[in-house]
Tab-separated table of N, CA, C and O in Angstrom:
chain	number	residue	atom	x	y	z
I	79	MET	N	-15.092	-3.760	-12.063
I	79	MET	CA	-15.396	-2.789	-10.983
I	79	MET	C	-14.905	-3.942	-10.034
I	79	MET	O	-14.987	-5.374	-9.839
I	80	PHE	N	-13.824	-4.077	-8.977
I	80	PHE	CA	-13.509	-4.735	-8.279
I	80	PHE	C	-14.405	-5.197	-6.691
I	80	PHE	O	-15.087	-4.207	-6.103
I	81	VAL	N	-14.784	-6.450	-6.842
I	81	VAL	CA	-15.721	-6.822	-5.813
I	81	VAL	C	-15.538	-8.542	-5.140
I	81	VAL	O	-14.643	-8.422	-6.174
I	82	PHE	N	-15.792	-8.117	-4.164
I	82	PHE	CA	-16.045	-9.501	-3.349
I	82	PHE	C	-15.200	-10.782	-4.048
I	82	PHE	O	-14.261	-11.099	-4.191
I	83	ASP	N	-15.772	-11.647	-5.141
I	83	ASP	CA	-16.289	-12.368	-5.774
I	83	ASP	C	-15.191	-12.707	-6.546
I	83	ASP	O	-14.294	-13.695	-7.196
I	84	THR	N	-14.916	-11.527	-6.910
I	84	THR	CA	-13.452	-11.411	-7.837
I	84	THR	C	-12.206	-11.458	-7.625
I	84	THR	O	-10.649	-12.046	-8.351
I	85	PHE	N	-11.745	-11.639	-6.388
I	85	PHE	CA	-10.405	-11.290	-5.505
I	85	PHE	C	-9.472	-12.626	-5.864
I	85	PHE	O	-11.041	-13.774	-4.981
I	86	GLU	N	-8.715	-13.388	-6.336
I	86	GLU	CA	-8.021	-14.358	-6.015
I	86	GLU	C	-7.111	-14.389	-5.156
I	86	GLU	O	-6.166	-13.762	-5.375
I	87	PRO	N	-7.526	-15.427	-4.052
I	87	PRO	CA	-6.061	-14.923	-3.266
I	87	PRO	C	-4.968	-16.088	-3.824
I	87	PRO	O	-4.292	-16.529	-4.982
I	88	GLY	N	-3.713	-15.416	-3.663
I	88	GLY	CA	-2.165	-15.053	-4.424
I	88	GLY	C	-2.294	-14.081	-6.035
I	88	GLY	O	-0.805	-14.877	-6.384
I	89	LYS	N	-2.989	-14.073	-6.504
I	89	LYS	CA	-2.389	-13.453	-7.508
I	89	LYS	C	-2.440	-11.927	-6.886
I	89	LYS	O	-2.923	-10.736	-6.699
I	90	LEU	N	-2.375	-11.095	-8.324
I	90	LEU	CA	-1.385	-10.132	-8.565
I	90	LEU	C	-2.089	-9.252	-8.979
I	90	LEU	O	-2.773	-9.582	-10.137
I	91	ILE	N	-3.058	-7.787	-8.638
I	91	ILE	CA	-3.884	-7.535	-8.902
I	91	ILE	C	-2.931	-6.497	-9.659
I	91	ILE	O	-3.596	-5.458	-10.574
I	92	GLY	N	-1.946	-5.910	-9.589
I	92	GLY	CA	-1.454	-4.935	-10.697
I	92	GLY	C	-0.304	-4.343	-9.477
I	92	GLY	O	0.327	-5.038	-8.825
I	93	ARG	N	0.022	-2.930	-10.683
I	93	ARG	CA	1.532	-2.909	-9.961
I	93	ARG	C	1.664	-1.331	-10.132
I	93	ARG	O	1.038	-0.300	-11.164
I	94	ARG	N	2.018	-0.485	-9.142
I	94	ARG	CA	2.789	0.981	-9.757
I	94	ARG	C	3.779	1.374	-9.028
I	94	ARG	O	4.244	1.114	-7.954
I	95	ASN	N	4.117	2.604	-10.011
I	95	ASN	CA	5.995	3.278	-9.836
I	95	ASN	C	5.600	4.447	-9.483
I	95	ASN	O	4.560	5.074	-9.355
I	96	MET	N	6.130	5.058	-8.471
I	96	MET	CA	6.788	6.109	-8.261
I	96	MET	C	8.167	6.842	-8.357
I	96	MET	O	8.492	5.871	-7.445
I	97	VAL	N	7.991	8.102	-8.385
I	97	VAL	CA	9.523	8.500	-8.040
I	97	VAL	C	8.948	9.425	-6.459
I	97	VAL	O	8.520	9.654	-6.762
I	98	LEU	N	10.041	8.631	-5.931
I	98	LEU	CA	9.939	9.379	-4.194
I	98	LEU	C	10.864	11.465	-4.540
I	98	LEU	O	12.146	10.692	-4.419
I	99	GLY	N	9.667	11.375	-4.907
I	99	GLY	CA	10.956	13.215	-5.089
I	99	GLY	C	10.666	14.568	-3.553
I	99	GLY	O	9.427	13.588	-2.756
I	100	ARG	N	11.132	14.686	-3.876
I	100	ARG	CA	11.827	15.635	-3.062
I	100	ARG	C	10.476	16.497	-2.177
I	100	ARG	O	10.272	16.489	-0.882
I	101	ASP	N	9.962	16.858	-3.332
I	101	ASP	CA	8.755	17.461	-3.863
I	101	ASP	C	7.511	17.158	-2.007
I	101	ASP	O	6.957	17.942	-1.471
I	102	LEU	N	7.303	15.308	-2.796
I	102	LEU	CA	6.317	14.936	-1.822
I	102	LEU	C	7.005	14.725	-0.209
I	102	LEU	O	6.112	14.607	0.527
I	103	VAL	N	8.463	14.517	-0.265
I	103	VAL	CA	8.991	14.119	0.784
I	103	VAL	C	8.269	15.604	1.888
I	103	VAL	O	7.879	16.098	2.849
I	104	GLU	N	8.818	16.867	1.573
I	104	GLU	CA	8.438	18.600	1.721
I	104	GLU	C	7.388	18.494	2.157
I	104	GLU	O	7.545	18.853	3.304
I	105	GLN	N	6.977	17.895	1.134
I	105	GLN	CA	5.247	18.139	1.778
I	105	GLN	C	4.687	17.686	3.245
I	105	GLN	O	4.585	17.793	4.009
I	106	TRP	N	5.823	16.296	3.266
I	106	TRP	CA	5.633	15.326	4.413
I	106	TRP	C	5.661	16.490	5.599
I	106	TRP	O	5.763	16.053	6.614
I	107	LEU	N	7.098	16.137	5.951
I	107	LEU	CA	7.826	16.991	6.087
I	107	LEU	C	7.044	18.248	6.719
I	107	LEU	O	7.104	18.931	8.029
I	108	THR	N	6.416	19.539	6.005
I	108	THR	CA	5.800	20.296	6.698
I	108	THR	C	4.345	20.192	7.353
I	108	THR	O	4.444	20.888	8.861
I	109	LEU	N	4.240	18.636	7.663
I	109	LEU	CA	3.663	18.448	9.182
I	109	LEU	C	4.034	17.555	9.909
I	109	LEU	O	3.498	17.831	10.876
I	110	PHE	N	5.375	16.873	9.557
I	110	PHE	CA	5.611	15.774	10.448
I	110	PHE	C	7.236	16.371	9.938
I	110	PHE	O	7.802	15.525	9.920
I	111	PRO	N	7.831	17.936	11.052
I	111	PRO	CA	9.147	17.730	10.958
I	111	PRO	C	10.107	17.318	11.669
I	111	PRO	O	11.286	17.111	10.859
I	112	ALA	N	9.793	16.676	12.911
I	112	ALA	CA	10.454	15.933	13.312
I	112	ALA	C	11.375	14.771	12.968
I	112	ALA	O	11.746	14.061	13.110
I	113	ASP	N	10.252	14.061	11.863
I	113	ASP	CA	10.577	13.376	10.954
I	113	ASP	C	11.727	12.998	9.409
I	113	ASP	O	11.903	12.633	9.090
I	114	ARG	N	12.539	14.455	10.016
I	114	ARG	CA	13.316	14.762	8.663
I	114	ARG	C	14.584	13.447	9.539
I	114	ARG	O	14.822	13.733	10.573
I	115	ASP	N	15.485	13.205	8.239
I	115	ASP	CA	16.033	12.047	8.547
I	115	ASP	C	16.877	11.738	7.384
I	115	ASP	O	17.001	10.837	6.435
I	116	GLY	N	17.500	13.725	7.043
I	116	GLY	CA	18.285	12.978	5.582
I	116	GLY	C	17.787	12.982	4.211
I	116	GLY	O	16.766	13.534	4.408
I	117	ASP	N	18.417	11.645	3.601
I	117	ASP	CA	17.986	11.676	2.234
I	117	ASP	C	17.441	10.503	2.545
I	117	ASP	O	16.576	9.480	1.551
I	118	THR	N	16.679	10.666	3.478
I	118	THR	CA	15.818	9.138	3.546
I	118	THR	C	14.809	9.070	4.203
I	118	THR	O	14.202	9.999	4.269
I	119	MET	N	13.268	8.678	3.032
I	119	MET	CA	12.012	8.939	3.860
I	119	MET	C	11.341	8.584	5.191
I	119	MET	O	12.551	7.615	5.630
I	120	PRO	N	11.027	9.646	6.401
I	120	PRO	CA	10.642	9.556	7.390
I	120	PRO	C	10.052	8.058	7.027
I	120	PRO	O	8.768	7.966	5.801
I	121	PRO	N	9.962	6.622	7.562
I	121	PRO	CA	8.915	6.047	8.204
I	121	PRO	C	7.562	6.165	7.513
I	121	PRO	O	6.427	4.803	7.349
I	122	GLY	N	6.796	6.798	8.260
I	122	GLY	CA	5.193	7.134	8.463
I	122	GLY	C	5.174	7.125	6.755
I	122	GLY	O	3.358	7.310	7.030
I	123	MET	N	6.120	7.176	5.691
I	123	MET	CA	5.145	7.434	4.656
I	123	MET	C	4.788	6.189	4.295
I	123	MET	O	4.973	6.645	3.014
I	124	MET	N	4.895	4.874	4.656
I	124	MET	CA	5.306	4.082	3.682
I	124	MET	C	3.781	3.970	3.565
I	124	MET	O	3.283	3.344	2.807
I	125	ALA	N	2.869	4.480	4.638
I	125	ALA	CA	1.640	4.128	4.685
I	125	ALA	C	0.699	4.637	2.987
I	125	ALA	O	-0.042	4.563	2.943
I	126	GLY	N	1.190	6.268	2.553
I	126	GLY	CA	1.658	6.783	1.756
I	126	GLY	C	1.582	7.013	0.738
I	126	GLY	O	0.814	7.010	0.142
I	127	VAL	N	2.732	5.542	0.733
I	127	VAL	CA	3.325	5.181	-0.645
I	127	VAL	C	2.229	3.695	-0.659
I	127	VAL	O	1.926	3.922	-1.847
I	128	TYR	N	2.456	2.963	-0.193
I	128	TYR	CA	0.888	2.389	0.724
I	128	TYR	C	-0.167	2.064	-0.741
I	128	TYR	O	-1.004	1.458	-1.856
I	129	ILE	N	-0.755	3.780	-0.239
I	129	ILE	CA	-2.684	3.852	-0.462
I	129	ILE	C	-2.799	4.784	-2.062
I	129	ILE	O	-3.406	4.190	-1.715
I	130	ARG	N	-1.300	4.897	-1.941
I	130	ARG	CA	-2.087	5.359	-4.057
I	130	ARG	C	-1.518	4.581	-4.022
I	130	ARG	O	-2.278	4.233	-5.015
I	131	ALA	N	-0.745	3.468	-4.123
I	131	ALA	CA	-0.897	2.291	-4.575
I	131	ALA	C	-2.082	1.708	-5.081
I	131	ALA	O	-3.133	1.308	-5.519
I	132	TYR	N	-2.283	1.279	-3.810
I	132	TYR	CA	-3.887	0.833	-4.306
I	132	TYR	C	-5.110	1.462	-4.382
I	132	TYR	O	-6.381	0.852	-5.411
I	133	SER	N	-5.347	2.306	-3.881
I	133	SER	CA	-6.364	3.903	-4.519
I	133	SER	C	-6.243	4.065	-5.753
I	133	SER	O	-7.146	3.742	-7.508
I	134	ASP	N	-4.590	4.129	-6.273
I	134	ASP	CA	-4.394	4.014	-8.506
I	134	ASP	C	-4.417	2.515	-9.140
I	134	ASP	O	-5.076	2.608	-9.580
I	135	ILE	N	-4.458	1.163	-7.982
I	135	ILE	CA	-4.805	0.020	-8.880
I	135	ILE	C	-5.983	-0.265	-8.338
I	135	ILE	O	-6.875	-1.282	-9.688
I	136	LEU	N	-7.327	-0.437	-7.560
I	136	LEU	CA	-8.206	-1.011	-7.705
I	136	LEU	C	-9.445	0.078	-7.572
I	136	LEU	O	-10.106	0.621	-7.109
I	137	VAL	N	-9.447	0.076	-8.954
I	137	VAL	CA	-10.336	1.166	-9.517
I	137	VAL	C	-11.574	0.862	-10.403
I	137	VAL	O	-10.417	-0.418	-11.174
I	138	PRO	N	-12.612	0.687	-11.084
I	138	PRO	CA	-13.355	1.217	-10.035
I	138	PRO	C	-13.689	0.610	-8.292
I	138	PRO	O	-13.485	-0.360	-8.903
I	139	ARG	N	-13.712	0.668	-7.555
I	139	ARG	CA	-14.158	-0.042	-6.289
I	139	ARG	C	-15.162	-0.066	-5.666
I	139	ARG	O	-15.739	1.514	-6.184
I	140	PRO	N	-16.193	-0.653	-5.001
I	140	PRO	CA	-17.505	0.049	-4.308
I	140	PRO	C	-17.269	1.051	-3.342
I	140	PRO	O	-16.072	0.822	-2.281
I	141	PRO	N	-18.025	2.130	-2.492
I	141	PRO	CA	-18.289	3.142	-1.461
I	141	PRO	C	-18.447	1.860	-0.836
I	141	PRO	O	-18.996	1.389	-0.342
I	142	GLY	N	-17.811	2.701	0.891
I	142	GLY	CA	-17.896	2.173	1.499
I	142	GLY	C	-16.969	0.802	1.686
I	142	GLY	O	-16.840	0.273	3.367
I	143	ASN	N	-15.446	0.269	1.705
I	143	ASN	CA	-15.314	-0.307	2.659
I	143	ASN	C	-14.557	0.357	3.897
I	143	ASN	O	-14.236	1.862	3.795
I	144	VAL	N	-13.615	-0.666	4.580
I	144	VAL	CA	-13.653	-0.459	5.574
I	144	VAL	C	-12.138	-0.885	5.726
I	144	VAL	O	-11.441	-1.667	6.201
I	145	HIS	N	-11.116	0.380	6.265
I	145	HIS	CA	-9.231	0.089	6.573
I	145	HIS	C	-10.051	-0.809	7.856
I	145	HIS	O	-9.883	-0.221	8.715
I	146	GLY	N	-9.480	-2.070	7.752
I	146	GLY	CA	-9.424	-2.367	9.295
I	146	GLY	C	-8.559	-2.789	10.005
I	146	GLY	O	-8.031	-2.766	11.050
I	147	GLN	N	-6.903	-2.913	9.567
I	147	GLN	CA	-5.369	-3.005	10.525
I	147	GLN	C	-4.560	-3.330	9.554
I	147	GLN	O	-5.241	-3.528	7.859
I	148	GLN	N	-3.474	-3.186	9.296
I	148	GLN	CA	-2.361	-2.982	8.503
I	148	GLN	C	-0.954	-3.255	9.489
I	148	GLN	O	-0.594	-2.960	10.334
I	149	LEU	N	-0.651	-3.804	8.586
I	149	LEU	CA	1.195	-4.236	9.471
I	149	LEU	C	1.692	-4.120	7.727
I	149	LEU	O	1.692	-4.213	6.658
I	150	PHE	N	3.385	-3.084	8.757
I	150	PHE	CA	3.837	-3.011	7.535
I	150	PHE	C	5.987	-3.733	8.286
I	150	PHE	O	5.658	-3.865	9.812
I	151	THR	N	6.525	-5.141	7.339
I	151	THR	CA	7.616	-5.100	7.752
I	151	THR	C	8.555	-4.459	6.234
I	151	THR	O	8.337	-4.287	5.524
I	152	VAL	N	9.819	-3.649	7.252
I	152	VAL	CA	10.534	-3.460	6.850
I	152	VAL	C	12.035	-3.951	6.687
I	152	VAL	O	12.443	-4.473	7.728
I	153	ASN	N	12.051	-3.569	5.769
I	153	ASN	CA	13.842	-4.151	5.187
I	153	ASN	C	14.759	-3.038	4.842
I	153	ASN	O	15.788	-2.624	5.823
I	154	ARG	N	14.630	-1.205	4.388
I	154	ARG	CA	15.108	-1.409	4.436
I	154	ARG	C	14.406	0.119	3.568
I	154	ARG	O	13.229	0.222	2.897
I	155	MET	N	14.696	1.792	4.367
I	155	MET	CA	14.172	3.218	4.091
I	155	MET	C	14.427	3.495	2.681
I	155	MET	O	15.605	3.998	2.678
I	156	PRO	N	13.444	3.974	2.253
I	156	PRO	CA	14.101	4.360	0.512
I	156	PRO	C	14.090	5.766	0.792
I	156	PRO	O	14.645	6.365	1.561
I	157	LYS	N	15.292	6.143	-0.371
I	157	LYS	CA	16.708	7.332	-0.360
I	157	LYS	C	15.623	8.563	-1.412
I	157	LYS	O	14.718	7.805	-2.404
I	158	ILE	N	15.244	9.600	-1.334
I	158	ILE	CA	14.207	10.802	-1.770
I	158	ILE	C	15.263	10.537	-3.235
I	158	ILE	O	16.628	9.779	-3.145
I	159	GLY	N	14.655	10.193	-4.072
I	159	GLY	CA	14.961	10.202	-5.112
I	159	GLY	C	14.475	8.553	-6.216
I	159	GLY	O	15.087	8.406	-7.093
I	160	ASP	N	14.530	7.921	-4.985
I	160	ASP	CA	14.295	6.058	-5.285
I	160	ASP	C	12.863	5.945	-6.836
I	160	ASP	O	11.703	7.081	-6.263
I	161	GLU	N	13.133	5.479	-7.259
I	161	GLU	CA	12.210	4.802	-8.150
I	161	GLU	C	11.459	3.708	-7.452
I	161	GLU	O	12.105	2.859	-7.373
I	162	LEU	N	10.502	3.739	-6.986
I	162	LEU	CA	9.309	2.898	-5.927
I	162	LEU	C	8.114	2.047	-7.002
I	162	LEU	O	7.934	2.593	-7.737
I	163	VAL	N	8.512	0.547	-6.854
I	163	VAL	CA	7.332	0.039	-7.245
I	163	VAL	C	7.048	-0.854	-6.572
I	163	VAL	O	7.605	-1.755	-6.175
I	164	THR	N	5.813	-0.712	-6.432
I	164	THR	CA	4.882	-0.660	-5.590
I	164	THR	C	3.797	-2.429	-6.205
I	164	THR	O	2.568	-1.902	-6.872
I	165	ASP	N	4.005	-3.594	-5.449
I	165	ASP	CA	2.782	-5.077	-6.696
I	165	ASP	C	2.376	-5.322	-5.153
I	165	ASP	O	2.678	-5.079	-4.116
I	166	LEU	N	0.804	-4.931	-5.840
I	166	LEU	CA	-0.214	-4.999	-4.828
I	166	LEU	C	-1.514	-6.349	-5.442
I	166	LEU	O	-1.143	-7.105	-6.406
I	167	SER	N	-1.049	-7.239	-4.030
I	167	SER	CA	-1.828	-9.008	-4.457
I	167	SER	C	-2.667	-8.914	-3.890
I	167	SER	O	-3.354	-8.537	-2.117
I	168	CYS	N	-4.092	-10.230	-3.883
I	168	CYS	CA	-4.755	-10.628	-2.794
I	168	CYS	C	-4.227	-11.720	-2.579
I	168	CYS	O	-3.292	-12.589	-2.579
I	169	GLU	N	-4.036	-11.346	-0.650
I	169	GLU	CA	-3.293	-12.353	0.017
I	169	GLU	C	-4.072	-13.454	0.855
I	169	GLU	O	-4.273	-14.904	0.371
I	170	GLY	N	-5.742	-13.069	0.422
I	170	GLY	CA	-6.473	-13.906	1.006
I	170	GLY	C	-8.119	-13.577	1.091
I	170	GLY	O	-7.659	-11.781	1.080
I	171	LYS	N	-9.255	-13.966	1.001
I	171	LYS	CA	-10.036	-13.479	1.454
I	171	LYS	C	-11.442	-14.457	1.918
I	171	LYS	O	-10.873	-15.428	2.175
I	172	GLU	N	-12.312	-14.070	2.689
I	172	GLU	CA	-13.663	-14.977	3.782
I	172	GLU	C	-13.919	-14.461	3.504
I	172	GLU	O	-14.764	-13.066	3.826
I	173	LEU	N	-15.473	-15.209	4.315
I	173	LEU	CA	-16.235	-14.183	4.773
I	173	LEU	C	-17.669	-14.257	5.943
I	173	LEU	O	-16.992	-16.776	6.167
I	174	LYS	N	-17.759	-13.606	7.053
I	174	LYS	CA	-18.206	-14.067	7.923
I	174	LYS	C	-18.940	-13.488	8.339
I	174	LYS	O	-19.380	-11.976	8.461
I	175	GLY	N	-20.383	-15.019	8.102
I	175	GLY	CA	-21.513	-13.844	8.476
I	175	GLY	C	-22.036	-13.337	6.693
I	175	GLY	O	-21.687	-13.841	6.113
I	176	ASP	N	-22.335	-11.985	7.005
I	176	ASP	CA	-22.163	-10.486	5.346
I	176	ASP	C	-21.246	-10.281	5.503
I	176	ASP	O	-21.337	-9.746	5.068
I	177	ARG	N	-20.229	-10.084	6.629
I	177	ARG	CA	-18.926	-8.976	6.611
I	177	ARG	C	-18.359	-9.911	5.367
I	177	ARG	O	-16.864	-10.926	5.465
I	178	ARG	N	-17.685	-8.916	3.907
I	178	ARG	CA	-16.487	-9.467	3.511
I	178	ARG	C	-15.336	-8.816	3.706
I	178	ARG	O	-14.495	-7.544	3.314
I	179	TRP	N	-14.482	-10.303	4.036
I	179	TRP	CA	-12.689	-9.748	4.787
I	179	TRP	C	-11.881	-10.205	3.625
I	179	TRP	O	-12.172	-10.889	2.998
I	180	VAL	N	-11.031	-9.161	2.763
I	180	VAL	CA	-10.322	-9.090	2.045
I	180	VAL	C	-9.068	-8.800	2.251
I	180	VAL	O	-8.523	-7.585	3.024
I	181	ARG	N	-7.712	-9.909	2.531
I	181	ARG	CA	-5.874	-8.849	3.110
I	181	ARG	C	-5.859	-8.799	2.391
I	181	ARG	O	-5.904	-9.734	1.152
I	182	PHE	N	-5.331	-7.186	1.531
I	182	PHE	CA	-3.804	-7.695	0.908
I	182	PHE	C	-2.537	-7.680	1.362
I	182	PHE	O	-2.399	-7.050	2.003
I	183	ALA	N	-1.958	-8.488	0.127
I	183	ALA	CA	-0.039	-8.289	0.169
I	183	ALA	C	0.376	-6.712	-0.629
I	183	ALA	O	-0.204	-7.145	-1.304
I	184	SER	N	1.763	-6.347	-0.320
I	184	SER	CA	2.170	-5.285	-1.374
I	184	SER	C	3.814	-5.772	-0.787
I	184	SER	O	3.438	-6.049	0.102
I	185	GLU	N	3.932	-5.749	-1.881
I	185	GLU	CA	5.893	-5.459	-1.768
I	185	GLU	C	5.884	-4.047	-2.437
I	185	GLU	O	5.953	-3.911	-3.359
I	186	THR	N	6.878	-3.650	-1.324
I	186	THR	CA	7.584	-1.772	-2.412
I	186	THR	C	8.985	-2.277	-2.507
I	186	THR	O	9.718	-2.355	-1.508
I	187	ARG	N	9.549	-1.726	-3.667
I	187	ARG	CA	11.204	-2.448	-4.103
I	187	ARG	C	11.347	-1.486	-4.687
I	187	ARG	O	10.474	-0.345	-5.396
I	188	ARG	N	12.788	-0.760	-4.795
I	188	ARG	CA	13.566	0.073	-4.998
I	188	ARG	C	13.297	-0.724	-7.349
I	188	ARG	O	13.329	-1.617	-7.331
I	189	ALA	N	13.454	-0.187	-7.746
I	189	ALA	CA	12.890	0.085	-9.450
I	189	ALA	C	14.356	-1.743	-9.931
I	189	ALA	O	14.138	-1.986	-10.700
I	190	ASP	N	15.589	-1.305	-8.957
I	190	ASP	CA	16.690	-2.241	-8.746
I	190	ASP	C	16.434	-2.916	-8.521
I	190	ASP	O	16.898	-4.823	-8.510
I	191	GLY	N	14.918	-3.830	-7.984
I	191	GLY	CA	14.919	-5.139	-7.563
I	191	GLY	C	14.869	-5.314	-5.482
I	191	GLY	O	14.259	-5.398	-5.437
I	192	GLU	N	15.314	-4.062	-5.312
I	192	GLU	CA	16.096	-4.353	-3.505
I	192	GLU	C	14.699	-4.280	-3.316
I	192	GLU	O	13.962	-2.972	-2.842
I	193	LEU	N	13.669	-5.065	-2.090
I	193	LEU	CA	13.049	-4.814	-0.956
I	193	LEU	C	13.179	-3.900	-0.014
I	193	LEU	O	13.440	-3.838	0.775
I	194	MET	N	11.874	-2.933	-0.017
I	194	MET	CA	11.856	-1.923	1.186
I	194	MET	C	11.334	-2.608	2.068
I	194	MET	O	12.029	-2.761	2.889
I	195	PHE	N	10.353	-2.680	1.343
I	195	PHE	CA	9.352	-2.654	2.792
I	195	PHE	C	7.649	-3.309	2.283
I	195	PHE	O	7.891	-3.534	0.733
I	196	SER	N	7.458	-4.434	2.797
I	196	SER	CA	6.130	-4.845	2.732
I	196	SER	C	4.685	-4.830	3.830
I	196	SER	O	4.845	-4.390	4.431
I	197	SER	N	3.352	-4.907	3.002
I	197	SER	CA	2.411	-4.624	4.310
I	197	SER	C	1.469	-5.897	3.727
I	197	SER	O	1.594	-6.381	2.196
I	198	LEU	N	0.627	-6.019	4.837
I	198	LEU	CA	-0.251	-6.858	4.815
I	198	LEU	C	-2.066	-5.347	5.038
I	198	LEU	O	-1.583	-5.208	6.187
I	199	MET	N	-2.722	-5.390	4.375
I	199	MET	CA	-3.896	-4.946	4.971
I	199	MET	C	-4.914	-5.740	5.249
I	199	MET	O	-5.530	-5.911	4.031
I	200	THR	N	-5.952	-5.924	6.124
I	200	THR	CA	-7.536	-6.660	5.990
I	200	THR	C	-8.090	-5.260	5.983
I	200	THR	O	-8.272	-4.588	6.610
I	201	THR	N	-9.495	-5.092	4.734
I	201	THR	CA	-10.428	-4.858	4.682
I	201	THR	C	-11.734	-5.228	4.560
I	201	THR	O	-11.815	-6.049	4.165
I	202	LEU	N	-12.814	-4.303	5.331
I	202	LEU	CA	-13.582	-5.169	5.274
I	202	LEU	C	-14.791	-4.514	3.977
I	202	LEU	O	-14.596	-3.189	3.867
I	203	TRP	N	-14.806	-5.700	3.123
I	203	TRP	CA	-14.949	-5.220	1.722
I	203	TRP	C	-16.102	-4.798	1.420
I	203	TRP	O	-17.331	-5.836	1.922
I	204	ALA	N	-16.895	-3.903	1.091
I	204	ALA	CA	-18.162	-2.740	0.691
I	204	ALA	C	-19.002	-4.339	-0.154
I	204	ALA	O	-20.139	-4.683	0.133
I	205	LYS	N	-18.607	-4.898	-0.916
I	205	LYS	CA	-19.606	-6.012	-2.163
I	205	LYS	C	-18.631	-7.012	-2.862
I	205	LYS	O	-17.203	-6.885	-2.711
């Protein structure tokens, strides 16, 4: 189980690959049709790509974690059909009183290595 004490700042936690299939983008566009932009992934889907990686990599994790904030930096938006590789690492952690804060950094690249976007998420970790 991933617990606060085992996170090591600067260390890669894991990697997740996914293909940005047209079916996945069309599911998004069913909810947000104004996001259609030809063959480019809608920007709102960055959070979805990130959270899929986070959810698949950080298993098992204690229940009750709280998403505090998230910041994305965009280099380029992926195209439908791109294979995306997301690396998740612990950027830092700190104990404030009895609250355990963990900062997760991610980089999402195309399979050829080109950086698409990165993220920094702060989470109130349950244990």
